[in-house]
mmCIF file of C-alpha atoms in Angstrom:
data_model
loop_
_atom_site.group_PDB
_atom_site.id
_atom_site.type_symbol
_atom_site.label_atom_id
_atom_site.label_comp_id
_atom_site.label_asym_id
_atom_site.label_seq_id
_atom_site.Cartn_x
_atom_site.Cartn_y
_atom_site.Cartn_z
ATOM 1 C CA UNK A 1 6.699 25.019 0.508
ATOM 2 C CA UNK A 2 6.556 24.581 -3.213
ATOM 3 C CA UNK A 3 5.419 26.172 -6.410
ATOM 4 C CA UNK A 4 5.169 24.444 -9.753
ATOM 5 C CA UNK A 5 7.470 27.216 -10.951
ATOM 6 C CA UNK A 6 10.247 25.645 -8.874
ATOM 7 C CA UNK A 7 10.120 22.810 -11.385
ATOM 8 C CA UNK A 8 10.404 25.305 -14.249
ATOM 9 C CA UNK A 9 6.703 25.078 -15.122
ATOM 10 C CA UNK A 10 3.965 27.663 -14.771
ATOM 11 C CA UNK A 11 1.460 27.392 -11.936
ATOM 12 C CA UNK A 12 -1.987 25.927 -12.354
ATOM 13 C CA UNK A 13 -4.971 24.336 -10.659
ATOM 14 C CA UNK A 14 -4.378 21.007 -8.928
ATOM 15 C CA UNK A 15 -5.302 18.336 -11.495
ATOM 16 C CA UNK A 16 -5.678 15.235 -9.259
ATOM 17 C CA UNK A 17 -3.473 13.511 -11.834
ATOM 18 C CA UNK A 18 0.001 12.039 -12.012
ATOM 19 C CA UNK A 19 2.306 12.951 -14.884
ATOM 20 C CA UNK A 20 4.664 10.122 -15.855
ATOM 21 C CA UNK A 21 7.574 10.547 -18.272
ATOM 22 C CA UNK A 22 9.063 7.080 -18.991
ATOM 23 C CA UNK A 23 12.107 8.376 -20.954
ATOM 24 C CA UNK A 24 12.923 11.848 -19.731
ATOM 25 C CA UNK A 25 16.335 11.595 -21.458
ATOM 26 C CA UNK A 26 14.889 11.167 -24.953
ATOM 27 C CA UNK A 27 13.529 14.124 -26.887
ATOM 28 C CA UNK A 28 11.275 12.062 -29.168
ATOM 29 C CA UNK A 29 9.124 10.657 -26.360
ATOM 30 C CA UNK A 30 6.393 12.228 -24.285
ATOM 31 C CA UNK A 31 4.608 11.742 -21.000
ATOM 32 C CA UNK A 32 1.285 10.398 -19.760
ATOM 33 C CA UNK A 33 -1.345 11.988 -17.511
ATOM 34 C CA UNK A 34 -2.808 9.324 -15.204
ATOM 35 C CA UNK A 35 -5.833 9.560 -12.890
ATOM 36 C CA UNK A 36 -6.132 7.947 -9.457
ATOM 37 C CA UNK A 37 -8.413 5.218 -10.849
ATOM 38 C CA UNK A 38 -5.879 4.394 -13.577
ATOM 39 C CA UNK A 39 -2.774 4.716 -11.428
ATOM 40 C CA UNK A 40 -1.831 1.133 -10.562
ATOM 41 C CA UNK A 41 -2.936 -0.603 -13.760
ATOM 42 C CA UNK A 42 -1.712 1.977 -16.264
ATOM 43 C CA UNK A 43 1.727 2.336 -14.707
ATOM 44 C CA UNK A 44 2.008 -1.454 -14.519
ATOM 45 C CA UNK A 45 1.475 -1.544 -18.298
ATOM 46 C CA UNK A 46 4.099 1.140 -18.935
ATOM 47 C CA UNK A 47 6.987 0.037 -16.728
ATOM 48 C CA UNK A 48 8.594 -2.903 -14.957
ATOM 49 C CA UNK A 49 6.976 -2.265 -11.594
ATOM 50 C CA UNK A 50 8.996 -5.038 -9.915
ATOM 51 C CA UNK A 51 12.209 -2.998 -10.090
ATOM 52 C CA UNK A 52 13.769 -2.680 -6.660
ATOM 53 C CA UNK A 53 14.804 0.690 -5.306
ATOM 54 C CA UNK A 54 18.521 0.608 -4.461
ATOM 55 C CA UNK A 55 18.651 4.013 -2.788
ATOM 56 C CA UNK A 56 16.636 7.215 -2.529
ATOM 57 C CA UNK A 57 17.625 10.814 -1.812
ATOM 58 C CA UNK A 58 15.781 13.999 -0.885
ATOM 59 C CA UNK A 59 16.796 16.935 -3.079
ATOM 60 C CA UNK A 60 15.880 20.609 -2.902
ATOM 61 C CA UNK A 61 16.059 23.638 -5.162
ATOM 62 C CA UNK A 62 14.955 27.278 -4.640
ATOM 63 C CA UNK A 63 11.478 28.521 -5.442
ATOM 64 C CA UNK A 64 12.858 31.612 -7.145
ATOM 65 C CA UNK A 65 16.013 32.459 -9.064
ATOM 66 C CA UNK A 66 16.284 35.605 -6.895
ATOM 67 C CA UNK A 67 16.838 33.681 -3.665
ATOM 68 C CA UNK A 68 20.204 33.908 -1.911
ATOM 69 C CA UNK A 69 19.764 30.592 -0.058
ATOM 70 C CA UNK A 70 17.656 27.402 -0.022
ATOM 71 C CA UNK A 71 17.493 27.341 3.778
ATOM 72 C CA UNK A 72 13.829 28.296 4.242
ATOM 73 C CA UNK A 73 12.048 28.516 0.888
ATOM 74 C CA UNK A 74 12.610 25.519 -1.348
ATOM 75 C CA UNK A 75 10.994 22.812 -3.453
ATOM 76 C CA UNK A 76 11.656 19.229 -2.279
ATOM 77 C CA UNK A 77 11.663 16.106 -4.439
ATOM 78 C CA UNK A 78 12.884 12.510 -4.334
ATOM 79 C CA UNK A 79 15.423 10.881 -6.660
ATOM 80 C CA UNK A 80 15.593 7.065 -6.671
ATOM 81 C CA UNK A 81 18.043 4.645 -8.244
ATOM 82 C CA UNK A 82 17.141 1.129 -9.426
ATOM 83 C CA UNK A 83 19.331 -1.356 -11.285
ATOM 84 C CA UNK A 84 18.432 0.099 -14.693
ATOM 85 C CA UNK A 85 16.987 3.583 -14.150
ATOM 86 C CA UNK A 86 17.016 6.895 -12.332
ATOM 87 C CA UNK A 87 13.616 8.080 -11.107
ATOM 88 C CA UNK A 88 12.236 11.276 -9.573
ATOM 89 C CA UNK A 89 8.938 11.824 -7.798
ATOM 90 C CA UNK A 90 7.472 15.071 -6.493
ATOM 91 C CA UNK A 91 4.320 17.074 -5.821
ATOM 92 C CA UNK A 92 3.508 20.687 -6.685
ATOM 93 C CA UNK A 93 0.486 22.908 -7.247
ATOM 94 C CA UNK A 94 -0.569 20.977 -10.362
ATOM 95 C CA UNK A 95 -0.188 17.368 -9.251
ATOM 96 C CA UNK A 96 2.358 14.579 -8.822
ATOM 97 C CA UNK A 97 5.140 13.932 -11.328
ATOM 98 C CA UNK A 98 7.225 10.786 -11.815
ATOM 99 C CA UNK A 99 10.146 10.841 -14.243
ATOM 100 C CA UNK A 100 12.378 7.984 -15.393
ATOM 101 C CA UNK A 101 15.690 8.194 -17.211
ATOM 102 C CA UNK A 102 18.955 6.398 -17.926
ATOM 103 C CA UNK A 103 20.741 9.588 -16.868
ATOM 104 C CA UNK A 104 20.649 11.113 -13.404
ATOM 105 C CA UNK A 105 20.715 14.686 -14.710
ATOM 106 C CA UNK A 106 17.487 14.211 -16.685
ATOM 107 C CA UNK A 107 15.455 13.725 -13.483
ATOM 108 C CA UNK A 108 17.588 15.582 -10.923
ATOM 109 C CA UNK A 109 18.192 18.766 -12.928
ATOM 110 C CA UNK A 110 15.057 18.749 -15.109
ATOM 111 C CA UNK A 111 11.317 18.869 -14.447
ATOM 112 C CA UNK A 112 8.994 17.942 -17.314
ATOM 113 C CA UNK A 113 11.783 18.619 -19.843
ATOM 114 C CA UNK A 114 12.731 22.051 -18.488
ATOM 115 C CA UNK A 115 15.582 23.071 -16.194
ATOM 116 C CA UNK A 116 14.770 23.286 -12.501
ATOM 117 C CA UNK A 117 15.017 26.698 -10.864
ATOM 118 C CA UNK A 118 18.377 27.607 -9.349
ATOM 119 C CA UNK A 119 19.543 30.846 -7.729
ATOM 120 C CA UNK A 120 22.448 33.193 -8.254
ATOM 121 C CA UNK A 121 24.601 32.070 -5.308
ATOM 122 C CA UNK A 122 26.372 28.777 -4.467
ATOM 123 C CA UNK A 123 23.753 28.285 -1.738
ATOM 124 C CA UNK A 124 20.903 28.045 -4.251
ATOM 125 C CA UNK A 125 21.998 25.114 -6.367
ATOM 126 C CA UNK A 126 20.143 21.798 -6.551
ATOM 127 C CA UNK A 127 21.154 20.151 -3.304
ATOM 128 C CA UNK A 128 21.089 16.586 -1.974
ATOM 129 C CA UNK A 129 19.911 16.620 1.659
ATOM 130 C CA UNK A 130 19.457 13.015 2.805
ATOM 131 C CA UNK A 131 19.915 9.493 1.412
ATOM 132 C CA UNK A 132 18.637 6.063 2.448
ATOM 133 C CA UNK A 133 18.930 2.513 1.161
ATOM 134 C CA UNK A 134 15.865 1.187 -0.647
ATOM 135 C CA UNK A 135 15.671 -1.889 1.590
ATOM 136 C CA UNK A 136 14.176 -3.962 -1.259
ATOM 137 C CA UNK A 137 11.099 -1.787 -1.785
ATOM 138 C CA UNK A 138 9.867 -2.098 -5.364
ATOM 139 C CA UNK A 139 8.503 0.620 -7.614
ATOM 140 C CA UNK A 140 5.160 -1.183 -7.593
ATOM 141 C CA UNK A 141 4.992 -1.146 -3.795
ATOM 142 C CA UNK A 142 5.701 2.579 -3.803
ATOM 143 C CA UNK A 143 2.930 3.134 -6.363
ATOM 144 C CA UNK A 144 0.548 1.080 -4.205
ATOM 145 C CA UNK A 145 1.470 3.262 -1.234
ATOM 146 C CA UNK A 146 0.790 6.493 -3.151
ATOM 147 C CA UNK A 147 -2.564 5.116 -4.300
ATOM 148 C CA UNK A 148 -3.811 3.828 -0.951
ATOM 149 C CA UNK A 149 -2.769 7.022 0.842
ATOM 150 C CA UNK A 150 -4.881 8.893 -1.734
ATOM 151 C CA UNK A 151 -2.143 11.410 -2.518
ATOM 152 C CA UNK A 152 -3.580 12.253 -5.959
ATOM 153 C CA UNK A 153 -6.741 13.469 -4.246
ATOM 154 C CA UNK A 154 -4.921 15.457 -1.553
ATOM 155 C CA UNK A 155 -5.161 18.937 -3.034
ATOM 156 C CA UNK A 156 -1.952 20.916 -2.756
ATOM 157 C CA UNK A 157 -1.858 23.259 0.233
ATOM 158 C CA UNK A 158 1.007 25.623 0.959
ATOM 159 C CA UNK A 159 1.286 24.573 4.615
ATOM 160 C CA UNK A 160 -0.482 21.232 5.082
ATOM 161 C CA UNK A 161 -0.050 19.326 1.805
ATOM 162 C CA UNK A 162 3.032 20.768 0.190
ATOM 163 C CA UNK A 163 6.029 19.325 -1.647
ATOM 164 C CA UNK A 164 8.155 19.006 1.486
ATOM 165 C CA UNK A 165 5.548 16.940 3.330
ATOM 166 C CA UNK A 166 5.014 14.698 0.294
ATOM 167 C CA UNK A 167 8.756 14.149 -0.194
ATOM 168 C CA UNK A 168 9.185 13.348 3.511
ATOM 169 C CA UNK A 169 6.358 10.766 3.455
ATOM 170 C CA UNK A 170 7.702 9.050 0.327
ATOM 171 C CA UNK A 171 11.234 9.047 1.747
ATOM 172 C CA UNK A 172 10.062 7.604 5.070
ATOM 173 C CA UNK A 173 8.101 4.889 3.236
ATOM 174 C CA UNK A 174 11.238 3.816 1.363
ATOM 175 C CA UNK A 175 13.376 4.069 4.497
ATOM 176 C CA UNK A 176 10.994 2.086 6.770
ATOM 177 C CA UNK A 177 8.718 -0.043 4.574
ATOM 178 C CA UNK A 178 7.655 -2.714 7.061
ATOM 179 C CA UNK A 179 5.792 -0.798 9.743
ATOM 180 C CA UNK A 180 2.362 -1.995 8.548
ATOM 181 C CA UNK A 181 2.743 -5.749 8.195
ATOM 182 C CA UNK A 182 0.084 -8.187 7.057
ATOM 183 C CA UNK A 183 0.177 -11.979 7.291
ATOM 184 C CA UNK A 184 -0.450 -13.347 3.781
ATOM 185 C CA UNK A 185 -0.295 -17.064 2.960
ATOM 186 C CA UNK A 186 -1.012 -17.677 -0.726
ATOM 187 C CA UNK A 187 -1.150 -21.495 -0.361
ATOM 188 C CA UNK A 188 -2.243 -22.225 3.196
ATOM 189 C CA UNK A 189 -3.006 -25.869 2.345
ATOM 190 C CA UNK A 190 0.474 -26.559 0.948
ATOM 191 C CA UNK A 191 3.799 -27.180 2.759
ATOM 192 C CA UNK A 192 5.749 -23.978 3.235
ATOM 193 C CA UNK A 193 9.494 -23.537 3.351
ATOM 194 C CA UNK A 194 10.676 -22.060 6.637
ATOM 195 C CA UNK A 195 12.712 -19.568 4.590
ATOM 196 C CA UNK A 196 9.581 -18.013 3.096
ATOM 197 C CA UNK A 197 7.992 -15.509 5.452
ATOM 198 C CA UNK A 198 4.284 -14.742 5.241
ATOM 199 C CA UNK A 199 4.757 -11.369 6.935
ATOM 200 C CA UNK A 200 4.967 -8.481 4.489
ATOM 201 C CA UNK A 201 4.027 -4.836 4.065
ATOM 202 C CA UNK A 202 0.529 -3.829 2.985
ATOM 203 C CA UNK A 203 1.946 -2.532 -0.286
ATOM 204 C CA UNK A 204 3.626 -5.852 -1.094
ATOM 205 C CA UNK A 205 0.383 -7.681 -0.270
ATOM 206 C CA UNK A 206 -1.383 -5.519 -2.874
ATOM 207 C CA UNK A 207 1.135 -6.703 -5.475
ATOM 208 C CA UNK A 208 0.937 -10.378 -4.487
ATOM 209 C CA UNK A 209 -2.864 -10.446 -4.342
ATOM 210 C CA UNK A 210 -3.101 -8.692 -7.708
ATOM 211 C CA UNK A 211 -0.872 -11.381 -9.224
ATOM 212 C CA UNK A 212 -2.940 -14.252 -7.803
ATOM 213 C CA UNK A 213 -6.510 -13.036 -7.961
ATOM 214 C CA UNK A 214 -6.686 -11.212 -11.301
ATOM 215 C CA UNK A 215 -8.441 -14.174 -12.982
ATOM 216 C CA UNK A 216 -10.531 -15.187 -9.957
ATOM 217 C CA UNK A 217 -14.054 -13.895 -9.348
ATOM 218 C CA UNK A 218 -16.032 -14.244 -6.123
ATOM 219 C CA UNK A 219 -19.091 -16.482 -6.194
ATOM 220 C CA UNK A 220 -19.934 -17.033 -2.501
ATOM 221 C CA UNK A 221 -19.255 -15.225 0.780
ATOM 222 C CA UNK A 222 -19.508 -16.729 4.269
ATOM 223 C CA UNK A 223 -18.939 -15.482 7.812
ATOM 224 C CA UNK A 224 -17.766 -17.947 10.467
ATOM 225 C CA UNK A 225 -17.327 -17.592 14.189
ATOM 226 C CA UNK A 226 -15.143 -19.506 16.626
ATOM 227 C CA UNK A 227 -15.112 -19.157 20.439
ATOM 228 C CA UNK A 228 -12.209 -17.022 21.598
ATOM 229 C CA UNK A 229 -12.027 -18.741 24.981
ATOM 230 C CA UNK A 230 -11.174 -22.107 23.402
ATOM 231 C CA UNK A 231 -8.756 -20.746 20.783
ATOM 232 C CA UNK A 232 -5.132 -21.276 21.767
ATOM 233 C CA UNK A 233 -3.731 -18.057 20.282
ATOM 234 C CA UNK A 234 -0.025 -18.380 19.405
ATOM 235 C CA UNK A 235 2.263 -16.094 21.372
ATOM 236 C CA UNK A 236 4.245 -15.089 18.304
ATOM 237 C CA UNK A 237 1.521 -12.797 16.999
ATOM 238 C CA UNK A 238 -0.032 -11.699 20.290
ATOM 239 C CA UNK A 239 2.934 -10.780 22.505
ATOM 240 C CA UNK A 240 2.935 -9.883 26.181
ATOM 241 C CA UNK A 241 0.323 -7.350 27.226
ATOM 242 C CA UNK A 242 -1.686 -7.797 24.022
ATOM 243 C CA UNK A 243 -2.202 -11.478 24.799
ATOM 244 C CA UNK A 244 -3.460 -10.563 28.267
ATOM 245 C CA UNK A 245 -5.699 -7.806 26.880
ATOM 246 C CA UNK A 246 -7.093 -10.107 24.201
ATOM 247 C CA UNK A 247 -8.071 -12.714 26.787
ATOM 248 C CA UNK A 248 -9.692 -10.031 28.933
ATOM 249 C CA UNK A 249 -11.663 -8.801 25.928
ATOM 250 C CA UNK A 250 -12.789 -12.366 25.284
ATOM 251 C CA UNK A 251 -14.820 -12.143 28.465
ATOM 252 C CA UNK A 252 -16.983 -9.515 26.740
ATOM 253 C CA UNK A 253 -16.750 -10.646 23.123
ATOM 254 C CA UNK A 254 -16.838 -14.434 23.171
ATOM 255 C CA UNK A 255 -16.362 -15.100 19.467
ATOM 256 C CA UNK A 256 -13.831 -14.356 16.754
ATOM 257 C CA UNK A 257 -15.359 -13.750 13.313
ATOM 258 C CA UNK A 258 -13.742 -14.246 9.920
ATOM 259 C CA UNK A 259 -14.873 -14.321 6.304
ATOM 260 C CA UNK A 260 -14.287 -16.860 3.548
ATOM 261 C CA UNK A 261 -14.731 -16.051 -0.144
ATOM 262 C CA UNK A 262 -15.207 -18.802 -2.726
ATOM 263 C CA UNK A 263 -14.139 -18.057 -6.331
ATOM 264 C CA UNK A 264 -15.058 -19.413 -9.747
ATOM 265 C CA UNK A 265 -11.569 -20.942 -10.011
ATOM 266 C CA UNK A 266 -12.130 -23.304 -7.092
ATOM 267 C CA UNK A 267 -10.039 -21.307 -4.638
ATOM 268 C CA UNK A 268 -10.965 -19.944 -1.214
ATOM 269 C CA UNK A 269 -9.754 -16.796 0.523
ATOM 270 C CA UNK A 270 -10.065 -16.097 4.252
ATOM 271 C CA UNK A 271 -9.846 -12.553 5.571
ATOM 272 C CA UNK A 272 -9.758 -11.561 9.225
ATOM 273 C CA UNK A 273 -8.468 -9.087 11.781
ATOM 274 C CA UNK A 274 -6.310 -10.412 14.603
ATOM 275 C CA UNK A 275 -5.130 -8.360 17.601
ATOM 276 C CA UNK A 276 -2.008 -7.031 15.878
ATOM 277 C CA UNK A 277 -2.618 -7.321 12.130
ATOM 278 C CA UNK A 278 -4.807 -8.449 9.262
ATOM 279 C CA UNK A 279 -4.470 -12.040 8.071
ATOM 280 C CA UNK A 280 -5.219 -13.172 4.502
ATOM 281 C CA UNK A 281 -5.041 -16.828 3.479
ATOM 282 C CA UNK A 282 -5.691 -18.592 0.182
ATOM 283 C CA UNK A 283 -6.209 -22.318 -0.405
ATOM 284 C CA UNK A 284 -7.950 -24.872 -2.580
ATOM 285 C CA UNK A 285 -8.901 -26.859 0.498
ATOM 286 C CA UNK A 286 -11.524 -24.831 2.348
ATOM 287 C CA UNK A 287 -11.299 -27.024 5.460
ATOM 288 C CA UNK A 288 -7.766 -25.759 6.113
ATOM 289 C CA UNK A 289 -9.045 -22.189 6.346
ATOM 290 C CA UNK A 290 -11.740 -23.320 8.774
ATOM 291 C CA UNK A 291 -9.329 -25.310 10.917
ATOM 292 C CA UNK A 292 -6.232 -23.129 10.882
ATOM 293 C CA UNK A 293 -5.130 -19.505 11.107
ATOM 294 C CA UNK A 294 -1.483 -18.706 10.412
ATOM 295 C CA UNK A 295 -0.924 -22.499 10.349
ATOM 296 C CA UNK A 296 -2.104 -22.852 13.936
ATOM 297 C CA UNK A 297 -5.267 -24.642 15.004
ATOM 298 C CA UNK A 298 -8.290 -22.415 15.526
ATOM 299 C CA UNK A 299 -9.847 -24.948 17.864
ATOM 300 C CA UNK A 300 -9.362 -28.572 18.813
ATOM 301 C CA UNK A 301 -13.109 -29.131 18.441
ATOM 302 C CA UNK A 302 -14.130 -28.363 14.880
ATOM 303 C CA UNK A 303 -17.783 -28.357 15.755
ATOM 304 C CA UNK A 304 -17.257 -25.060 17.540
ATOM 305 C CA UNK A 305 -16.416 -23.239 14.299
ATOM 306 C CA UNK A 306 -19.867 -22.258 13.112
ATOM 307 C CA UNK A 307 -21.224 -20.771 9.927
ATOM 308 C CA UNK A 308 -22.878 -17.478 10.880
ATOM 309 C CA UNK A 309 -23.927 -16.025 7.502
ATOM 310 C CA UNK A 310 -23.806 -16.995 3.831
ATOM 311 C CA UNK A 311 -24.720 -15.167 0.645
ATOM 312 C CA UNK A 312 -23.941 -14.837 -3.034
ATOM 313 C CA UNK A 313 -20.945 -12.549 -3.486
ATOM 314 C CA UNK A 314 -20.563 -9.623 -5.849
ATOM 315 C CA UNK A 315 -18.560 -10.417 -8.984
ATOM 316 C CA UNK A 316 -15.267 -8.959 -7.807
ATOM 317 C CA UNK A 317 -12.004 -10.380 -6.500
ATOM 318 C CA UNK A 318 -9.701 -10.007 -3.521
ATOM 319 C CA UNK A 319 -8.193 -6.832 -4.967
ATOM 320 C CA UNK A 320 -11.521 -5.097 -4.286
ATOM 321 C CA UNK A 321 -11.430 -6.204 -0.627
ATOM 322 C CA UNK A 322 -7.955 -4.754 -0.193
ATOM 323 C CA UNK A 323 -9.113 -1.531 -1.831
ATOM 324 C CA UNK A 324 -12.058 -1.341 0.579
ATOM 325 C CA UNK A 325 -9.850 -1.887 3.628
ATOM 326 C CA UNK A 326 -6.806 0.240 2.852
ATOM 327 C CA UNK A 327 -7.810 3.043 0.516
ATOM 328 C CA UNK A 328 -7.306 6.104 2.744
ATOM 329 C CA UNK A 329 -6.801 3.616 5.625
ATOM 330 C CA UNK A 330 -10.562 3.080 5.670
ATOM 331 C CA UNK A 331 -10.367 0.215 8.177
ATOM 332 C CA UNK A 332 -6.686 -0.001 9.076
ATOM 333 C CA UNK A 333 -7.508 0.110 12.773
ATOM 334 C CA UNK A 334 -5.941 -1.368 15.889
ATOM 335 C CA UNK A 335 -7.806 -4.222 17.541
ATOM 336 C CA UNK A 336 -9.660 -2.700 20.519
ATOM 337 C CA UNK A 337 -13.007 -3.434 22.274
ATOM 338 C CA UNK A 338 -14.853 -0.695 20.353
ATOM 339 C CA UNK A 339 -13.652 -1.996 16.962
ATOM 340 C CA UNK A 340 -13.090 -5.741 17.235
ATOM 341 C CA UNK A 341 -12.886 -8.461 14.617
ATOM 342 C CA UNK A 342 -16.632 -9.004 14.302
ATOM 343 C CA UNK A 343 -17.208 -5.395 13.293
ATOM 344 C CA UNK A 344 -14.689 -5.642 10.471
ATOM 345 C CA UNK A 345 -15.875 -9.061 9.275
ATOM 346 C CA UNK A 346 -19.495 -7.909 9.116
ATOM 347 C CA UNK A 347 -18.631 -4.681 7.313
ATOM 348 C CA UNK A 348 -16.765 -6.672 4.683
ATOM 349 C CA UNK A 349 -19.724 -9.042 4.419
ATOM 350 C CA UNK A 350 -22.180 -6.192 3.898
ATOM 351 C CA UNK A 351 -19.919 -4.603 1.306
ATOM 352 C CA UNK A 352 -19.355 -7.709 -0.822
ATOM 353 C CA UNK A 353 -22.584 -9.695 -0.622
ATOM 354 C CA UNK A 354 -24.784 -9.333 -3.682
ATOM 355 C CA UNK A 355 -27.426 -6.713 -2.962
#
């Protein structure tokens, strides 16, 4: 449970906005109100989003100064430490608040420049409940997670969408960041060091794609198909039972479909759904994307990879494709007969061809 009063601020209607205070320890600075549409870009302009979270803790404080204990009724929030800053993040009846400071007390003991509520007994102080290592999650990846889970549009609800649930989800994301991996190869036509892994979290992919595609605009979109029965699928990304299931499915769905985007910068992006994850590849040599997936041959006979559809693309970039797929987990589905790769490829094609 939570009330905005627990952060020493009066209650109000949920704003669908995030309040960010970049220097909560300085009296001559103020904060920013940021909408969902502005979230990733505006915060990126205000802070070093590549800062890595060293550790994160769940804190709690009472909802009322008259409470004798925090055991049942309390406000929950997260405090994070990076190399240079202390951060807090929390949700209440008005919205989401992120604070940053050089001093722990300015984010742990204060909410929007006012003291957090505490009670009259030793059991109603601000209390640290649980701590985890950051495991190399960056601030930017956490922001991407908040955006794609649509938390700014999840109206506060006392039971279903309260501060405790929000704090638990943020804490779990920092504690276990790699449970939603994507294969992303930013230079599929170039030699790759064995030390550099292409497997990363969805939220890191958002950051990497934003870095690479900001100046690239789609010009052409194509859908290709390759026979599943002749594709020697590597065991490393289709283990055990999934490999068996995939080959059984191939008896019903004989082709794998994938899309290729051409950009005005002479680059090509492939996007496809494999049995266990999405795969995104980028190259200047389009033939590599046609011949290989995850640096393995699609087919020994190139003639079997066929162009299915082609059209002029909308003037967007790969960031828009990621937004379409993962905002509110729109298409973050497991590969099954009812929702196989062709369905996803064609939906992307319909979304990004010029109408």
